[in-house]
Amino acid sequence: MNDVTKRVGGLVWAVCLLLLAVAGCSDDDGTRAVEPVPTTVEITPASARLTFIRATQGFTAVVRDQDGKVMSSADVSWSSSDGEVFTVTGSGSGGTATAVGNGMAELMAVSGQASGTAAVEVRQRVARLEAVSGDDQQAVRGTKLAEPLVVRSRDQGGTPVAGVRVTFRPSPGHGSVSPGQVETGVDGTASTEWTLGLTGPRQSLVAFADQVNYRFTATATTGSPIPDLEFRAVTLSRDDPTVLETVDVMAEIVNLGDGATPPTFKLAVSVDGQVVGTVDVGQLAAGATGNAVVTVGPFPTGRHTLDLVLDPDGEFEEWETANNSASVEVVVVNQDRLAPGESVTVFSEEAGSVLLFRIDVEEASDEALNIVLSGGAGDADLFAHYGDRPGHTNDYRCNSGTFTTDESCQMVPTRIGAYHVAVLAFSSFGPSKLEVTVGGRPLEPFDIELVFLNSGTPSQDAIVEQAAVRWESVMGQEVQDYPAFVTDRPFARNQCFRGQPSVAEEIDDIRIWISIDSVDGVGKNIASAGPCHVRAISYGFGTFYSTPALGAVLLDEADVAQMESEGTLLSVVTHQLAHALGFGTIWRIREWIQDPSSPDKPDADTHFTGPLTIPAFDAVGGSGYAGARVPVENGGTRGVADTHWRESVFGDELMTPYLTGDTQPLSLVTIESMYDIWYEVDLDAADAFSLTSAGRAGMAMPRGPFIDLSDDVADWPIVVGDQKTGRVLGVIHPRRRR
């Protein structure tokens, strides 16, 4: 190598070393090693609004070098452009701003020569208003309160908020304020003066700002105390009366004033602006409530407005009279009269329409009241009911729903009073004949089909059959046969209890399986009984529950033998058959049982509210009973409570849970309860019976020897089937399965 070459090579290396010192030198692959330098700082979030003093907001600074790469370990310093708006703390990539005062300021994050900013606004928002003074004062009505009303606005952190517009607004009739709007001062307060109104003694005013408010109250007085009447509630006995029915308008009235009313005051009721009734209401002390009933009607068809007015002639001074009135509406539908021995032609072109009739019976008869629809095309269903007109066809006691217009209801016995008839157009139908007669038509007897799955001795089986005959004599006529157990909709085997056969044929009127077999020996569970299947009709707008089609009575053979020897087997089996027929077992689905004690209300005053059972209870001596009628066994014990008459009241009666005495009469109360669950009955079949302990409401075990029928109500599922189609509408499940 010559000298020139050496000098040139040395120069190259010198230049290279110099460049390395300044910016690095290329390696063999052409890359350069460059020292990272903070170039940009990005703050997130880019802005923030703090709504209360001492509110905080976290920020994150991301530092990137000249190549856009994140420098996670870069030093960052944080600062606020205005420490009177917010302060900031933090190190590294995280910083926290804390609100100090209202305003706008800039948050800065610096790393090396690079920096980033974020906008921070502090704007207090009112979170609550509080009374400083002036609440709950008292003054003569129409005068100014002695002290001004003062409120303070605070933000979420509790710091007063200045510069907020507060509006003061009295409730209607409760006076005036001056000024109506006030801006809060530096201490967050605003005030006004309130002049009370001339209306009621309890007056109020609302102060509000933004979305928050505070309600002030004051008591207005007079020279002497005066009342202030108001309707607390107005209800109607029904809001859909027919042209033949009256309506009871029931008003609950409260005196909101500080003085009593006169000894009596008037309540007037107007219909469509015409006064139709006035009653006197007794004196109401200050704060007291009272009730009044006005009977109005009948009305023509259509919608009518009923207006109620207290003290309509202004006979005494009140705090306020604007609250002395109330209005309700009724929609009146047509209903025609039809007497026994009469007939009428009916038809309808509108499916779903209902034609209503009322039959007023003035003479009772042991024979049946026959209501028959016949002739004409289409499909119409017939409904009949004794007593108050049901609000829906679901609730009529007799329903006849074939696929034609040939329908009938026979109601036994014929009772004095009103029968209601509804003809429902399942499709367009008619012209058809609707006829009412008393007697003259044969009654199909009620049939109990006993099927012995496990027989007892011939004498025991005979006693079971004797008990069934007794119940057949109680029932005034048959119920609708159940034709729906056909081959494609059979009642499956073991669906009710183990060993129960399937059913695939028509039932007339009820089939009850009997089993006398070994269970648990003498003195334990004597029997288990109840329905397995209940009829119902579904009209698409509700389900009507009727009587059982299938049931069962399972008896312990050891107990049966002992009871036969003691002469009590007939009463026990008669009792059990009643459960299979629905006594105590379908009360809940028919909603006749009220305030049940099971499973966890042992002290409940459980009672049965069947409309015919209650007067029957009164007739046998229960009119003076102190508790709710008709008393049902309470205490919450499974298989006893809510399914029998109360032992402490009914004593020796057949359907108590403990059979006592030499005989156990089947009372008029029990028979009428079967009527209330939709059987027609023969009232003459009742045994002589009277209550000897009416007035005692508690549950008590009997004294002396008795047969304990505890847990005799079966806990198996009850299938609900459609009378027309056989379709299963539901299953009523017990609390536990057998």
XYZ file of C-alpha atoms in Angstrom:
738
model
C 0.000 0.000 0.000
C 1.483 3.360 -0.939
C 1.401 6.452 1.245
C -1.396 8.037 -0.699
C -3.623 5.028 -0.114
C -2.831 5.003 3.601
C -3.624 8.668 3.937
C -6.948 8.276 2.120
C -7.941 5.283 4.253
C -7.083 7.111 7.443
C -9.161 10.050 6.377
C -12.173 7.799 5.722
C -11.940 6.277 9.161
C -11.607 9.674 10.774
C -14.716 10.907 9.014
C -16.528 7.749 9.985
C -15.615 8.166 13.634
C -16.806 11.753 13.502
C -20.156 10.711 11.992
C -20.509 7.979 14.592
C -20.122 10.573 17.256
C -22.738 12.761 15.672
C -25.369 10.423 14.178
C -24.037 6.931 14.144
C -22.460 4.977 11.442
C -23.912 2.438 9.073
C -23.427 -1.200 9.893
C -23.039 -3.897 7.339
C -26.860 -4.193 6.947
C -27.334 -0.474 6.290
C -29.231 0.411 9.569
C -28.236 3.171 11.957
C -28.286 3.122 15.772
C -30.107 6.386 16.814
C -30.693 7.581 20.397
C -34.553 7.942 21.015
C -35.653 11.481 21.858
C -39.153 12.536 23.232
C -40.851 14.103 20.273
C -44.632 14.114 20.983
C -46.831 13.921 24.116
C -50.492 12.873 23.763
C -52.893 13.239 26.743
C -56.063 11.181 27.133
C -58.763 12.131 27.652
C -58.239 15.240 25.532
C -60.710 17.205 27.677
C -62.691 16.828 30.867
C -65.519 18.530 32.738
C -65.633 18.371 36.533
C -69.052 19.092 38.075
C -68.225 19.535 41.736
C -65.413 20.935 43.843
C -62.849 18.301 44.827
C -63.955 16.130 41.918
C -60.998 14.356 40.322
C -60.154 13.197 36.827
C -57.308 10.913 35.847
C -55.234 11.532 32.708
C -52.644 9.453 30.857
C -49.717 10.872 28.864
C -48.257 8.820 26.009
C -44.721 9.928 24.974
C -43.402 8.954 21.543
C -39.917 9.356 20.045
C -38.878 10.681 16.659
C -39.864 7.359 15.089
C -43.339 7.322 16.673
C -42.435 4.628 19.149
C -43.857 4.774 22.700
C -41.296 5.725 25.345
C -42.898 4.015 28.333
C -40.115 5.038 30.751
C -39.937 8.677 29.744
C -40.059 11.268 32.528
C -43.246 13.387 32.466
C -44.015 16.476 34.496
C -47.606 17.726 34.979
C -48.898 21.281 35.530
C -52.093 23.383 35.558
C -52.366 26.707 33.801
C -54.622 28.041 36.589
C -54.355 26.668 40.086
C -57.608 28.410 41.074
C -59.511 26.188 38.630
C -57.772 22.887 39.279
C -54.586 21.423 40.642
C -52.741 18.444 39.287
C -50.592 15.744 40.821
C -48.754 12.887 39.231
C -45.502 11.463 37.997
C -44.652 9.380 35.000
C -47.459 8.767 32.550
C -50.346 9.300 35.016
C -51.701 12.586 36.346
C -54.794 13.539 38.375
C -56.636 16.856 38.195
C -58.633 18.029 41.238
C -61.343 20.708 40.880
C -60.777 23.888 42.909
C -63.113 26.484 41.388
C -65.325 27.180 38.398
C -63.538 28.076 35.159
C -61.481 26.805 32.218
C -57.780 25.938 32.387
C -55.193 23.899 30.545
C -53.499 20.742 31.722
C -49.902 20.327 30.430
C -47.672 17.262 30.374
C -43.975 17.849 29.471
C -41.311 15.283 28.575
C -37.949 16.667 27.471
C -38.591 19.292 24.840
C -41.996 17.794 23.931
C -45.360 18.680 25.538
C -49.084 18.004 25.264
C -52.204 19.697 26.626
C -55.796 18.878 27.601
C -58.697 21.234 28.316
C -60.219 21.052 31.798
C -63.472 22.794 32.723
C -64.815 23.024 36.249
C -68.527 23.825 36.272
C -70.428 23.027 39.463
C -73.746 21.277 39.033
C -76.446 21.420 41.691
C -76.877 17.991 43.259
C -79.265 18.937 46.040
C -81.241 21.772 47.566
C -81.552 22.013 51.330
C -83.656 24.216 53.546
C -81.656 26.694 55.582
C -84.677 28.249 57.283
C -88.372 28.965 56.876
C -89.776 25.427 56.606
C -92.851 24.270 58.600
C -94.045 27.730 59.653
C -97.575 28.684 60.626
C -99.571 31.784 59.753
C -103.119 32.949 59.170
C -104.234 32.032 55.672
C -103.743 34.830 53.146
C -100.869 36.381 55.161
C -97.094 36.408 54.735
C -94.976 33.990 56.746
C -92.854 35.617 59.428
C -89.569 34.232 58.107
C -88.344 34.112 54.523
C -87.743 30.751 52.897
C -84.024 30.136 52.423
C -82.486 27.287 50.441
C -78.872 26.436 49.782
C -77.661 24.678 46.655
C -74.797 22.220 46.960
C -72.857 20.189 44.457
C -72.168 16.475 44.726
C -69.230 17.075 47.020
C -71.245 19.289 49.362
C -69.768 22.641 48.300
C -72.263 25.520 47.903
C -73.008 26.475 44.303
C -73.171 30.198 43.453
C -74.918 31.767 40.474
C -77.694 29.158 40.213
C -81.217 30.307 39.333
C -83.708 28.948 41.903
C -87.451 29.034 41.153
C -89.972 29.125 44.024
C -93.437 27.860 43.027
C -96.398 27.379 45.416
C -98.792 24.498 44.767
C -102.102 25.527 43.132
C -104.170 27.538 45.571
C -101.319 27.793 48.062
C -100.554 31.480 47.737
C -97.748 33.467 46.113
C -94.035 34.285 46.522
C -91.862 37.334 45.944
C -89.518 37.082 44.169
C -90.328 33.960 42.143
C -86.782 33.438 40.843
C -83.562 34.137 42.719
C -79.892 33.574 41.847
C -77.836 31.961 44.584
C -75.121 34.050 46.226
C -71.533 33.094 46.942
C -72.724 31.022 49.898
C -75.115 29.092 47.621
C -78.287 30.491 49.216
C -81.426 31.999 47.718
C -84.476 33.305 49.557
C -88.032 34.476 48.989
C -91.113 35.461 50.975
C -94.266 33.331 50.929
C -97.801 34.619 51.326
C -100.128 31.706 52.098
C -103.228 30.943 50.054
C -106.818 30.753 51.234
C -107.215 27.008 50.700
C -106.481 24.027 52.981
C -104.493 24.143 56.194
C -101.535 22.157 54.832
C -99.908 24.179 52.082
C -96.737 23.550 50.125
C -94.216 25.220 47.863
C -91.454 23.753 45.718
C -88.037 25.339 45.234
C -86.220 23.866 42.258
C -82.992 24.373 40.328
C -81.799 22.258 37.434
C -83.182 18.757 38.116
C -83.405 18.981 41.930
C -85.998 20.437 44.268
C -87.014 20.912 47.861
C -90.608 21.092 49.117
C -91.466 23.595 51.854
C -94.665 23.164 53.863
C -96.624 25.526 56.050
C -99.769 25.406 58.143
C -102.468 27.959 57.430
C -104.831 28.851 60.241
C -108.107 30.724 60.533
C -109.778 32.655 63.243
C -111.699 29.466 64.080
C -111.039 25.864 62.889
C -112.947 24.817 59.763
C -113.227 21.524 57.854
C -111.960 20.648 54.395
C -113.746 17.708 52.771
C -112.237 15.593 50.017
C -113.044 12.289 48.307
C -110.364 9.770 49.180
C -111.920 7.099 46.949
C -115.066 6.506 44.911
C -115.987 2.955 43.875
C -118.983 1.342 42.214
C -120.728 -1.938 42.955
C -120.253 -2.493 39.228
C -119.383 -0.257 36.294
C -121.227 -2.368 33.697
C -124.841 -2.457 34.921
C -127.715 -3.522 32.751
C -130.837 -1.485 32.119
C -132.525 -3.493 34.903
C -129.889 -2.969 37.587
C -129.051 -0.271 40.102
C -125.545 0.758 41.087
C -124.223 1.440 44.570
C -121.892 4.440 44.555
C -119.548 4.080 47.537
C -117.586 7.136 48.638
C -114.790 7.347 51.182
C -114.586 10.918 52.481
C -111.791 12.515 54.501
C -111.762 15.793 56.449
C -108.393 17.438 55.767
C -109.276 20.579 57.707
C -108.520 21.587 61.275
C -112.146 21.713 62.377
C -115.116 19.343 62.447
C -117.979 19.342 59.972
C -121.549 20.083 61.055
C -123.404 17.122 62.657
C -124.500 16.073 59.155
C -123.667 17.232 55.652
C -124.979 16.243 52.249
C -123.537 14.176 49.433
C -125.295 14.553 46.080
C -124.982 12.287 43.048
C -125.849 13.450 39.540
C -126.154 11.366 36.390
C -125.333 13.239 33.208
C -125.889 16.530 35.047
C -129.201 15.600 36.685
C -129.272 15.112 40.474
C -130.624 11.626 41.187
C -129.810 11.057 44.840
C -128.709 12.771 48.048
C -127.676 11.258 51.370
C -126.737 12.716 54.733
C -123.243 11.952 55.988
C -122.459 12.000 59.692
C -120.074 14.448 61.333
C -116.362 14.095 60.578
C -113.794 15.402 63.030
C -110.559 16.934 61.766
C -108.489 14.183 60.137
C -111.345 11.654 60.263
C -112.715 9.573 57.400
C -116.233 8.363 56.730
C -118.166 6.351 54.175
C -121.394 6.949 52.325
C -123.391 4.868 49.849
C -125.855 6.201 47.288
C -127.907 3.814 45.150
C -128.666 5.086 41.659
C -130.227 3.703 38.489
C -131.391 1.873 36.520
C -130.110 3.738 33.441
C -130.709 3.511 29.694
C -128.034 1.809 27.607
C -124.837 3.673 26.835
C -122.123 5.570 28.681
C -123.122 7.760 31.625
C -121.162 10.105 33.890
C -121.825 10.064 37.628
C -120.789 13.249 39.459
C -120.482 13.358 43.250
C -120.507 16.647 45.175
C -119.963 17.187 48.900
C -121.963 19.986 50.545
C -123.580 20.841 47.181
C -125.417 23.899 48.556
C -122.371 25.390 50.331
C -124.017 25.257 53.745
C -120.767 25.574 55.722
C -117.345 27.139 55.275
C -114.445 24.981 54.137
C -110.799 25.583 53.490
C -111.312 24.635 49.870
C -114.269 23.598 47.746
C -112.451 22.578 44.556
C -111.823 19.149 46.088
C -115.505 18.581 46.899
C -116.308 16.746 43.663
C -115.459 13.510 41.880
C -116.641 11.736 38.724
C -116.940 8.123 37.583
C -118.418 6.481 34.506
C -120.668 3.493 33.883
C -121.366 1.711 30.619
C -124.898 0.305 30.640
C -125.786 -2.767 28.564
C -129.162 -4.148 27.581
C -130.925 -6.936 29.494
C -134.429 -8.263 28.894
C -136.844 -9.781 31.402
C -138.044 -13.331 30.958
C -140.545 -14.950 33.328
C -141.110 -18.650 34.020
C -143.506 -19.970 31.395
C -142.336 -17.486 28.756
C -140.178 -17.858 25.651
C -138.420 -15.464 23.300
C -136.750 -15.692 19.888
C -133.028 -14.910 19.928
C -130.413 -14.547 17.204
C -127.138 -12.773 16.479
C -125.062 -12.184 13.375
C -121.978 -11.166 15.367
C -119.719 -13.859 16.816
C -118.760 -13.055 20.393
C -121.860 -11.010 21.158
C -123.766 -11.750 24.379
C -127.522 -11.479 24.914
C -128.558 -10.970 28.550
C -131.824 -11.920 30.282
C -133.099 -11.842 33.879
C -135.625 -14.226 35.388
C -137.267 -13.008 38.604
C -138.655 -15.965 40.578
C -141.245 -15.117 43.219
C -142.186 -18.640 44.341
C -139.720 -21.343 45.368
C -140.018 -24.924 44.159
C -138.235 -28.198 44.801
C -138.413 -28.789 41.070
C -135.886 -27.526 38.570
C -135.831 -24.194 36.822
C -135.437 -25.181 33.152
C -133.724 -22.779 30.764
C -133.652 -24.201 27.239
C -132.238 -22.886 23.967
C -133.293 -24.746 20.827
C -133.579 -24.508 17.063
C -131.845 -22.367 14.507
C -128.510 -22.583 12.730
C -125.018 -21.809 13.989
C -123.468 -22.237 17.429
C -124.614 -20.502 20.608
C -123.691 -21.300 24.205
C -126.017 -20.909 27.183
C -125.080 -19.681 30.664
C -127.264 -19.386 33.766
C -126.571 -18.157 37.278
C -128.493 -17.579 40.490
C -127.814 -14.429 42.520
C -125.777 -11.409 41.472
C -125.044 -11.264 37.754
C -121.475 -12.400 37.081
C -119.164 -10.006 35.313
C -118.091 -12.617 32.793
C -119.576 -15.757 31.290
C -116.691 -17.666 32.914
C -118.369 -17.140 36.274
C -121.893 -18.393 35.512
C -122.648 -21.559 37.469
C -124.330 -23.403 34.589
C -122.710 -23.477 31.183
C -123.987 -25.455 28.232
C -121.607 -25.430 25.312
C -122.341 -27.926 22.555
C -121.397 -27.288 18.933
C -125.012 -26.346 18.062
C -127.775 -24.121 19.407
C -129.376 -26.932 21.412
C -128.423 -26.003 24.972
C -130.066 -26.329 28.375
C -129.528 -25.506 32.026
C -131.539 -27.078 34.832
C -131.051 -25.465 38.218
C -132.213 -27.257 41.351
C -134.003 -26.209 43.469
C -135.837 -23.214 42.034
C -135.074 -20.438 44.512
C -136.757 -17.103 45.109
C -134.708 -14.315 43.576
C -132.999 -13.365 40.343
C -131.566 -15.776 37.796
C -129.337 -14.371 35.088
C -129.081 -15.887 31.618
C -126.479 -15.152 28.953
C -126.550 -16.430 25.383
C -123.099 -16.226 23.811
C -122.829 -16.269 20.025
C -119.923 -18.633 19.464
C -120.685 -17.964 15.802
C -123.584 -16.230 14.123
C -126.723 -18.160 15.069
C -130.505 -18.299 15.053
C -133.285 -17.716 14.980
C -133.523 -19.865 18.128
C -136.051 -20.247 20.928
C -135.125 -19.431 24.541
C -137.699 -20.815 26.989
C -138.019 -20.846 30.800
C -140.171 -23.302 32.770
C -140.371 -24.687 36.308
C -140.624 -28.461 36.488
C -142.150 -30.596 33.778
C -138.827 -31.836 32.432
C -137.118 -34.975 33.660
C -133.966 -34.575 35.691
C -131.122 -36.902 34.944
C -129.892 -38.293 38.267
C -126.357 -37.759 39.435
C -124.258 -40.903 39.051
C -121.172 -41.849 41.016
C -119.404 -44.722 39.285
C -117.398 -46.633 41.877
C -114.484 -48.691 40.550
C -112.948 -50.955 43.192
C -109.237 -51.381 42.489
C -108.770 -53.256 45.754
C -111.929 -54.456 47.437
C -112.570 -54.941 51.096
C -114.941 -57.487 52.530
C -118.423 -57.624 50.960
C -119.848 -55.730 53.947
C -117.169 -53.044 53.698
C -117.747 -52.601 49.966
C -121.471 -52.324 50.661
C -120.830 -49.479 53.116
C -118.785 -47.647 50.466
C -121.658 -48.062 48.016
C -124.106 -46.827 50.659
C -122.025 -43.649 51.106
C -122.031 -43.077 47.340
C -125.824 -43.448 47.232
C -126.063 -40.827 49.983
C -124.150 -38.324 47.883
C -126.175 -39.201 44.784
C -129.299 -38.286 46.763
C -127.779 -34.952 47.779
C -127.048 -33.943 44.196
C -130.195 -32.634 42.538
C -129.229 -33.692 39.040
C -126.346 -34.818 36.888
C -123.506 -32.645 35.684
C -122.366 -32.652 32.076
C -120.928 -35.959 30.979
C -117.256 -35.780 30.087
C -116.940 -37.255 26.565
C -113.360 -36.214 25.898
C -111.539 -39.305 27.238
C -111.486 -40.817 23.764
C -108.706 -43.000 22.399
C -106.607 -40.067 21.203
C -106.908 -38.163 24.517
C -107.013 -40.806 27.271
C -106.285 -40.132 30.903
C -102.959 -41.891 31.342
C -102.414 -44.631 33.900
C -100.617 -43.656 37.113
C -101.184 -39.984 36.302
C -103.018 -39.448 39.583
C -101.688 -42.148 41.906
C -99.757 -45.397 41.637
C -101.972 -48.196 40.377
C -104.548 -45.876 38.785
C -105.862 -47.288 35.476
C -106.050 -45.312 32.244
C -109.400 -43.904 31.068
C -110.464 -43.783 27.424
C -114.248 -43.547 27.603
C -117.021 -41.078 28.427
C -117.595 -40.309 32.117
C -121.079 -39.977 33.630
C -120.929 -38.002 35.989
C -117.868 -38.891 38.032
C -115.766 -42.019 38.350
C -114.241 -42.605 41.780
C -111.632 -45.300 42.249
C -111.786 -47.107 45.583
C -108.872 -48.962 47.099
C -109.064 -50.775 50.446
C -105.544 -52.033 50.923
C -102.668 -52.244 53.366
C -101.136 -48.791 53.981
C -99.606 -48.150 57.401
C -101.636 -50.036 59.999
C -104.246 -48.984 62.513
C -104.408 -45.396 63.715
C -102.121 -43.618 61.299
C -103.244 -42.303 57.914
C -106.781 -43.610 57.658
C -107.496 -42.399 54.136
C -106.447 -40.212 51.247
C -109.009 -38.722 48.871
C -109.449 -36.061 46.227
C -110.149 -35.321 42.562
C -107.813 -36.500 39.808
C -109.395 -34.563 36.945
C -111.575 -31.429 36.848
C -113.794 -30.269 33.997
C -113.283 -26.817 32.508
C -114.356 -24.840 29.484
C -111.949 -22.498 27.715
C -113.441 -19.754 25.578
C -110.162 -18.204 24.473
C -110.663 -15.317 26.912
C -110.608 -17.322 30.124
C -111.124 -20.701 31.727
C -114.265 -21.774 33.608
C -113.574 -24.445 36.240
C -116.371 -26.900 36.931
C -116.717 -30.194 38.827
C -114.435 -33.256 38.974
C -114.771 -36.048 36.408
C -112.346 -38.434 38.119
C -111.433 -38.935 41.759
C -110.204 -41.513 44.202
C -110.534 -42.678 47.801
C -107.696 -44.800 49.168
C -108.450 -46.486 52.515
C -106.200 -48.375 54.907
C -107.672 -51.864 55.296
C -106.592 -52.102 58.947
C -108.429 -48.880 59.832
C -111.426 -49.904 57.724
C -111.830 -53.129 59.694
C -111.672 -51.302 63.012
C -114.076 -48.534 61.924
C -116.532 -51.106 60.599
C -116.542 -52.842 63.971
C -117.068 -49.492 65.736
C -119.860 -48.395 63.392
C -118.052 -45.304 62.070
C -117.003 -46.513 58.608
C -120.042 -45.048 56.840
C -119.331 -41.521 58.126
C -115.641 -41.770 57.249
C -116.293 -42.949 53.687
C -119.026 -40.336 53.204
C -116.490 -37.722 54.339
C -113.839 -39.025 51.919
C -116.227 -39.128 48.967
C -116.969 -35.441 49.610
C -113.261 -34.665 49.088
C -113.276 -36.654 45.838
C -116.321 -34.638 44.746
C -114.431 -31.404 45.407
C -115.206 -30.421 49.014
C -112.100 -28.643 50.288
C -110.069 -29.844 47.323
C -111.142 -27.450 44.569
C -112.000 -24.491 46.798
C -108.810 -22.674 45.884
C -109.176 -22.969 42.125
C -112.749 -21.684 42.453
C -111.416 -18.869 44.691
C -113.980 -19.474 47.447
C -111.305 -19.970 50.112
C -110.040 -16.741 51.647
C -107.056 -16.039 53.916
C -105.668 -19.595 53.766
C -103.456 -20.630 56.674
C -101.288 -23.071 54.737
C -98.365 -23.149 54.389
C -97.144 -20.422 56.752
C -100.065 -18.434 58.254
C -101.325 -20.645 61.086
C -103.181 -17.782 62.786
C -105.135 -16.770 59.671
C -108.921 -16.570 59.978
C -109.471 -18.899 57.024
C -113.014 -18.846 55.663
C -115.203 -20.011 52.778
C -117.104 -17.269 50.943
C -119.629 -19.203 48.868
C -122.664 -16.922 48.442
C -125.189 -19.652 49.352
C -123.039 -21.237 52.052
C -122.910 -18.065 54.151
C -126.713 -17.745 54.612
C -126.870 -21.491 55.294
C -124.296 -20.992 58.068
C -126.430 -18.181 59.472
C -129.533 -20.391 59.289
C -128.005 -23.121 61.478
C -127.020 -20.632 64.182
C -123.982 -18.826 62.798
C -125.459 -15.338 62.386
C -123.831 -14.202 65.620
C -120.431 -15.688 64.824
C -117.687 -13.146 65.546
C -115.142 -14.210 62.920
C -115.151 -14.290 59.138
C -117.756 -16.621 57.659
C -117.838 -19.528 56.940
C -115.001 -20.611 59.271
C -112.563 -23.156 57.827
C -110.011 -25.127 59.834
C -106.829 -23.061 60.108
C -103.477 -23.760 61.748
C -101.497 -24.432 58.560
C -101.321 -28.223 59.011
C -101.088 -30.006 55.657
C -104.104 -32.167 54.832
C -106.170 -30.590 57.623
C -106.073 -26.812 57.270
C -108.015 -24.967 54.557
C -109.936 -28.113 53.528
C -112.444 -28.795 56.367
C -114.954 -26.858 58.439
C -113.457 -25.509 61.646
C -113.711 -28.133 64.367
C -114.087 -25.620 67.197
C -117.194 -24.147 65.543
C -118.862 -27.071 63.746
C -118.288 -29.746 66.381
C -119.801 -33.085 65.287
C -120.552 -32.022 61.677
C -119.423 -34.542 59.049
C -116.860 -32.356 57.251
C -114.652 -31.348 60.168
C -111.178 -32.932 60.361
C -112.012 -34.860 63.537
C -115.183 -36.951 63.607
C -116.788 -36.766 67.038
C -120.084 -37.681 68.668
C -122.435 -40.588 68.126
C -123.523 -39.278 64.710
C -121.958 -36.907 62.228
C -124.686 -34.913 60.461
C -124.301 -33.817 56.855
C -125.474 -30.247 57.346
C -127.236 -27.712 55.167
C -123.968 -25.743 55.218
C -122.069 -28.590 53.552
C -124.817 -29.155 50.980
C -124.950 -25.470 50.040
C -121.149 -25.460 49.777
C -121.503 -28.176 47.138
C -123.983 -25.909 45.340
C -121.394 -23.137 45.451
C -118.853 -25.363 43.719
C -121.390 -25.868 40.916
C -123.444 -28.953 41.865
C -127.227 -28.750 41.836
C -128.499 -30.006 45.198
C -131.524 -31.278 47.108
C -131.770 -29.161 50.249
C -134.135 -31.681 51.835
C -131.240 -34.160 51.981
C -129.595 -32.205 54.819
C -129.497 -33.758 58.293
C -130.762 -31.824 61.288
C -127.896 -29.710 62.626
C -127.303 -26.544 64.620
C -124.150 -24.846 65.852
C -123.519 -25.140 69.559
C -120.312 -23.097 69.728
C -120.811 -20.229 67.280
C -118.673 -17.240 68.239
C -115.450 -19.094 69.033
C -112.903 -18.365 66.326
C -109.916 -20.397 67.472
C -108.724 -23.814 66.371
C -109.150 -26.535 68.980
C -108.739 -30.285 69.159
C -111.947 -32.102 70.125
C -112.532 -33.474 73.588
C -113.334 -37.129 74.142
C -112.979 -39.943 71.591
C -112.724 -38.943 67.943
C -111.559 -40.194 64.556
C -108.548 -38.240 63.357
C -108.819 -37.598 59.619
C -105.627 -35.540 59.500
C -103.846 -35.633 56.164
C -106.822 -37.209 54.404
C -106.744 -34.697 51.529
C -104.691 -36.226 48.731
C -101.614 -34.431 47.464
C -101.654 -35.831 43.930
C -101.838 -33.553 40.853
C -105.247 -32.536 39.489
C -105.533 -32.364 35.697
C -107.778 -29.640 34.238
C -109.379 -30.744 30.946
C -111.473 -28.895 28.384
C -115.073 -30.148 28.411
C -115.450 -29.848 24.639
C -112.081 -30.954 23.270
C -110.389 -32.888 26.062
C -107.340 -30.667 25.717
C -105.360 -30.396 28.948
C -105.650 -26.785 30.098
C -103.342 -27.162 33.065
C -102.270 -29.273 36.004
C -102.765 -28.167 39.597
C -99.715 -29.422 41.430
C -99.623 -30.080 45.172
C -96.763 -28.884 47.355
C -95.295 -32.366 47.170
C -96.045 -35.358 44.972
C -97.092 -38.751 46.217
